[in-house]
């Protein structure tokens, strides 16, 4: 039996918050390269393959907020669920200095196969969860590497990303600055305006409140950090929504 390309936790939880984790695992399904992209274990455990620690934080947040959680269950290097289908980085062949052997000669037919097997089912499931309530608030959880190869170290402990609808992002950042002793990235380490990404598709295009949180992955690579950050963020997320 084919494994679902996503995991759902607490589908029947009553909160109108929906937590998503687009880059939750580094799993390579058997139907892609026999379960291998041709990379070393070291590379598959780097940020290039998944968002280190983000899955566990997402699951814990769901428990604390009594909210459903959806996580991808395939590596972003198989195909990136946080990219639009026409995005040139949908299937990465080179990422942070590492060549992806199984993607090097992937053609349009192979990309379409992976879209059908992984990307589209994930988004269909996410859309169904988001449609459960009229006032769904999407919280998208990610993590980022402290330093890209050949680039300066990133100073932020947490980043808040947003595009044109920044209502919740601004509320959340105000609370972070008031109540948390953290180095906060305002639309850092990336700009949140990415047409066709998961937030654009499921929040911006449907006028849903949304928040994309990036946590520096060295802070959440182990269980104690994951628990600490989930416990820290849950009340701040609730307050940022209540303050709107």
Short mmCIF file of C-alpha atoms in Angstrom, two decimals:
data_model
loop_
_atom_site.label_atom_id
_atom_site.label_comp_id
_atom_site.label_asym_id
_atom_site.label_seq_id
_atom_site.Cartn_x
_atom_site.Cartn_y
_atom_site.Cartn_z
CA UNK A 1 0.00 0.00 0.00
CA UNK A 2 1.31 3.45 -0.95
CA UNK A 3 2.11 5.65 2.01
CA UNK A 4 0.28 8.97 2.21
CA UNK A 5 2.55 11.93 1.40
CA UNK A 6 1.30 13.72 4.52
CA UNK A 7 0.48 13.15 8.18
CA UNK A 8 -2.47 14.68 10.02
CA UNK A 9 -2.61 14.98 13.79
CA UNK A 10 -5.79 15.90 15.66
CA UNK A 11 -8.03 16.31 12.64
CA UNK A 12 -11.08 16.70 14.89
CA UNK A 13 -9.59 19.22 17.31
CA UNK A 14 -11.91 22.21 17.70
CA UNK A 15 -9.54 25.16 17.34
CA UNK A 16 -9.88 27.34 14.26
CA UNK A 17 -6.06 27.39 14.11
CA UNK A 18 -4.49 25.06 11.55
CA UNK A 19 -0.79 24.34 11.92
CA UNK A 20 1.11 23.35 8.80
CA UNK A 21 4.63 22.03 8.35
CA UNK A 22 5.56 21.95 4.67
CA UNK A 23 9.11 20.62 5.12
CA UNK A 24 8.52 18.18 7.96
CA UNK A 25 10.62 15.14 6.97
CA UNK A 26 13.58 14.02 4.90
CA UNK A 27 11.84 10.83 3.72
CA UNK A 28 12.49 9.77 0.13
CA UNK A 29 9.75 7.40 -1.05
CA UNK A 30 10.73 4.14 -2.73
CA UNK A 31 9.31 5.32 -6.05
CA UNK A 32 11.96 8.07 -6.22
CA UNK A 33 15.44 6.72 -6.85
CA UNK A 34 14.61 3.52 -4.99
CA UNK A 35 14.29 5.58 -1.81
CA UNK A 36 17.48 7.58 -2.32
CA UNK A 37 18.34 10.87 -3.98
CA UNK A 38 21.98 9.81 -4.18
CA UNK A 39 23.00 12.00 -1.25
CA UNK A 40 24.94 11.05 1.87
CA UNK A 41 23.21 10.66 5.21
CA UNK A 42 24.97 13.84 6.29
CA UNK A 43 23.38 15.84 3.48
CA UNK A 44 19.96 14.23 4.01
CA UNK A 45 20.07 15.38 7.63
CA UNK A 46 20.84 18.98 6.65
CA UNK A 47 18.42 21.82 6.08
CA UNK A 48 18.52 21.17 2.34
CA UNK A 49 16.39 18.04 2.78
CA UNK A 50 13.89 19.24 5.40
CA UNK A 51 13.25 21.80 8.14
CA UNK A 52 15.12 20.36 11.09
CA UNK A 53 12.98 20.24 14.25
CA UNK A 54 9.92 21.88 12.70
CA UNK A 55 7.77 18.73 12.66
CA UNK A 56 8.10 18.09 16.37
CA UNK A 57 7.45 21.73 17.25
CA UNK A 58 4.36 21.70 15.02
CA UNK A 59 2.96 18.55 16.63
CA UNK A 60 3.56 19.91 20.14
CA UNK A 61 1.96 23.24 19.22
CA UNK A 62 -1.09 21.40 17.94
CA UNK A 63 -1.45 19.63 21.27
CA UNK A 64 -1.04 22.86 23.25
CA UNK A 65 -3.47 24.84 21.08
CA UNK A 66 -5.92 21.93 20.60
CA UNK A 67 -5.48 22.49 16.87
CA UNK A 68 -5.08 20.15 13.90
CA UNK A 69 -1.65 19.76 12.34
CA UNK A 70 -0.69 18.69 8.83
CA UNK A 71 2.90 17.73 7.98
CA UNK A 72 4.36 16.73 4.65
CA UNK A 73 5.90 13.26 4.61
CA UNK A 74 8.43 13.60 1.81
CA UNK A 75 11.66 15.53 1.49
CA UNK A 76 11.56 18.98 -0.03
CA UNK A 77 14.19 17.64 -2.45
CA UNK A 78 11.68 15.11 -3.82
CA UNK A 79 9.49 18.07 -4.74
CA UNK A 80 8.93 21.22 -2.70
CA UNK A 81 5.37 21.56 -1.37
CA UNK A 82 6.07 25.16 -0.41
CA UNK A 83 6.54 26.20 -4.02
CA UNK A 84 4.02 26.87 -6.76
CA UNK A 85 3.85 24.36 -9.58
CA UNK A 86 5.43 26.87 -11.96
CA UNK A 87 8.21 27.92 -9.56
CA UNK A 88 11.71 27.22 -10.96
CA UNK A 89 12.81 25.96 -7.51
CA UNK A 90 9.99 23.40 -7.32
CA UNK A 91 12.53 20.62 -7.97
CA UNK A 92 16.00 21.55 -6.83
CA UNK A 93 19.01 20.20 -8.71
CA UNK A 94 21.57 22.19 -6.71
CA UNK A 95 20.96 23.47 -3.18
CA UNK A 96 23.40 25.31 -0.88
CA UNK A 97 26.37 23.94 -2.78
CA UNK A 98 25.13 20.33 -3.00
CA UNK A 99 24.19 18.65 -6.28
CA UNK A 100 21.09 16.43 -6.04
CA UNK A 101 21.97 13.40 -8.21
CA UNK A 102 18.45 11.94 -8.54
CA UNK A 103 17.13 15.30 -9.71
CA UNK A 104 19.88 16.15 -12.15
CA UNK A 105 18.14 14.72 -15.21
CA UNK A 106 14.53 14.99 -14.03
CA UNK A 107 12.37 16.09 -16.98
CA UNK A 108 8.87 17.56 -17.20
CA UNK A 109 7.32 14.08 -17.13
CA UNK A 110 9.13 13.19 -13.91
CA UNK A 111 8.14 16.49 -12.31
CA UNK A 112 4.51 15.83 -13.23
CA UNK A 113 4.74 12.35 -11.73
CA UNK A 114 6.05 13.75 -8.46
CA UNK A 115 3.43 16.50 -8.43
CA UNK A 116 0.69 13.88 -8.72
CA UNK A 117 2.23 11.55 -6.15
CA UNK A 118 3.24 14.04 -3.47
CA UNK A 119 2.70 17.76 -3.99
CA UNK A 120 -0.96 17.75 -5.09
CA UNK A 121 -2.23 15.24 -2.48
CA UNK A 122 -0.58 17.29 0.27
CA UNK A 123 -2.27 20.47 -0.88
CA UNK A 124 -5.62 18.76 -1.34
CA UNK A 125 -5.48 17.51 2.26
CA UNK A 126 -4.36 20.92 3.53
CA UNK A 127 -7.20 22.65 1.68
CA UNK A 128 -9.74 20.23 3.15
CA UNK A 129 -8.52 20.89 6.71
CA UNK A 130 -8.48 24.65 6.15
CA UNK A 131 -12.07 24.55 4.90
CA UNK A 132 -13.42 22.95 8.09
CA UNK A 133 -14.17 26.36 9.59
CA UNK A 134 -14.99 29.73 8.07
CA UNK A 135 -12.44 31.57 10.21
CA UNK A 136 -9.42 29.26 9.89
CA UNK A 137 -6.10 30.81 10.89
CA UNK A 138 -3.08 29.18 9.26
CA UNK A 139 0.17 28.98 11.24
CA UNK A 140 2.98 27.71 9.01
CA UNK A 141 6.00 26.34 10.87
CA UNK A 142 9.51 26.25 9.39
CA UNK A 143 13.13 26.29 10.49
CA UNK A 144 16.24 27.80 8.94
CA UNK A 145 19.93 27.02 9.01
CA UNK A 146 22.19 29.31 11.08
CA UNK A 147 24.47 29.81 8.09
CA UNK A 148 24.46 29.09 4.36
CA UNK A 149 27.75 28.04 2.79
CA UNK A 150 29.97 31.03 2.16
CA UNK A 151 27.47 33.45 3.72
CA UNK A 152 27.46 35.39 7.00
CA UNK A 153 25.96 33.82 10.11
CA UNK A 154 22.31 34.63 10.62
CA UNK A 155 21.71 36.49 13.90
CA UNK A 156 17.99 35.83 14.25
CA UNK A 157 16.57 33.23 16.60
CA UNK A 158 13.12 33.48 15.06
CA UNK A 159 11.86 34.98 11.83
CA UNK A 160 8.34 36.17 11.02
CA UNK A 161 7.51 36.10 7.32
CA UNK A 162 4.61 37.79 5.57
CA UNK A 163 3.36 39.21 2.29
CA UNK A 164 0.63 41.78 1.70
CA UNK A 165 -1.66 40.52 4.49
CA UNK A 166 0.56 41.12 7.52
CA UNK A 167 -2.15 41.63 10.16
CA UNK A 168 -1.27 38.61 12.26
CA UNK A 169 2.46 38.84 11.56
CA UNK A 170 2.60 42.40 12.86
CA UNK A 171 0.54 41.51 15.94
CA UNK A 172 2.80 38.55 16.64
CA UNK A 173 5.99 40.59 16.23
CA UNK A 174 4.71 43.28 18.60
CA UNK A 175 4.13 40.62 21.26
CA UNK A 176 7.52 39.02 20.61
CA UNK A 177 9.24 42.36 21.10
CA UNK A 178 7.25 43.11 24.26
CA UNK A 179 7.36 39.72 25.94
CA UNK A 180 10.21 37.63 24.53
CA UNK A 181 13.94 38.30 24.79
CA UNK A 182 14.69 37.19 21.24
CA UNK A 183 16.46 38.41 18.12
CA UNK A 184 13.51 38.61 15.72
CA UNK A 185 13.79 38.69 11.94
CA UNK A 186 11.20 40.95 10.32
CA UNK A 187 10.64 39.16 7.00
CA UNK A 188 14.03 37.54 7.60
CA UNK A 189 15.89 35.33 6.77
CA UNK A 190 13.60 35.29 3.71
CA UNK A 191 10.94 37.54 2.26
CA UNK A 192 7.48 36.07 2.80
CA UNK A 193 6.11 37.24 -0.54
CA UNK A 194 6.45 34.07 -2.59
CA UNK A 195 3.68 33.73 -5.19
CA UNK A 196 2.25 30.23 -5.34
CA UNK A 197 3.69 29.04 -2.01
CA UNK A 198 1.53 27.31 0.59
CA UNK A 199 0.58 30.50 2.44
CA UNK A 200 -0.26 32.28 -0.79
CA UNK A 201 -2.38 29.37 -1.96
CA UNK A 202 -4.25 28.54 1.24
CA UNK A 203 -4.32 31.86 3.12
CA UNK A 204 -3.67 34.91 0.95
CA UNK A 205 -5.85 33.80 -1.94
CA UNK A 206 -8.67 32.93 0.48
CA UNK A 207 -8.28 35.96 2.82
CA UNK A 208 -7.41 33.81 5.83
CA UNK A 209 -5.35 35.14 8.69
CA UNK A 210 -1.88 33.66 8.49
CA UNK A 211 1.49 33.57 10.16
CA UNK A 212 4.71 31.98 8.93
CA UNK A 213 7.23 31.31 11.70
CA UNK A 214 10.87 30.39 11.07
CA UNK A 215 12.95 29.11 14.02
CA UNK A 216 16.73 28.79 13.76
CA UNK A 217 17.22 25.05 13.57
CA UNK A 218 20.07 24.71 16.05
CA UNK A 219 17.57 25.81 18.71
CA UNK A 220 15.10 22.99 17.95
CA UNK A 221 17.20 20.08 16.74
CA UNK A 222 16.71 18.21 20.04
CA UNK A 223 13.59 17.30 22.03
CA UNK A 224 14.19 19.72 24.90
CA UNK A 225 14.46 22.69 22.54
CA UNK A 226 11.40 21.57 20.61
CA UNK A 227 9.33 21.37 23.78
CA UNK A 228 10.66 24.70 25.05
CA UNK A 229 9.83 26.54 21.83
CA UNK A 230 6.36 25.01 21.47
CA UNK A 231 5.53 25.97 25.06
CA UNK A 232 6.89 29.44 24.51
CA UNK A 233 5.10 30.10 21.22
CA UNK A 234 1.63 28.68 21.99
CA UNK A 235 0.47 31.50 24.32
CA UNK A 236 2.08 34.16 22.13
CA UNK A 237 0.23 32.89 19.06
CA UNK A 238 -3.06 32.87 20.97
CA UNK A 239 -2.48 36.39 22.26
CA UNK A 240 -1.51 37.72 18.84
CA UNK A 241 -4.81 36.45 17.42
CA UNK A 242 -6.84 37.76 20.34
CA UNK A 243 -5.25 41.21 19.99
CA UNK A 244 -6.46 41.73 16.42
#
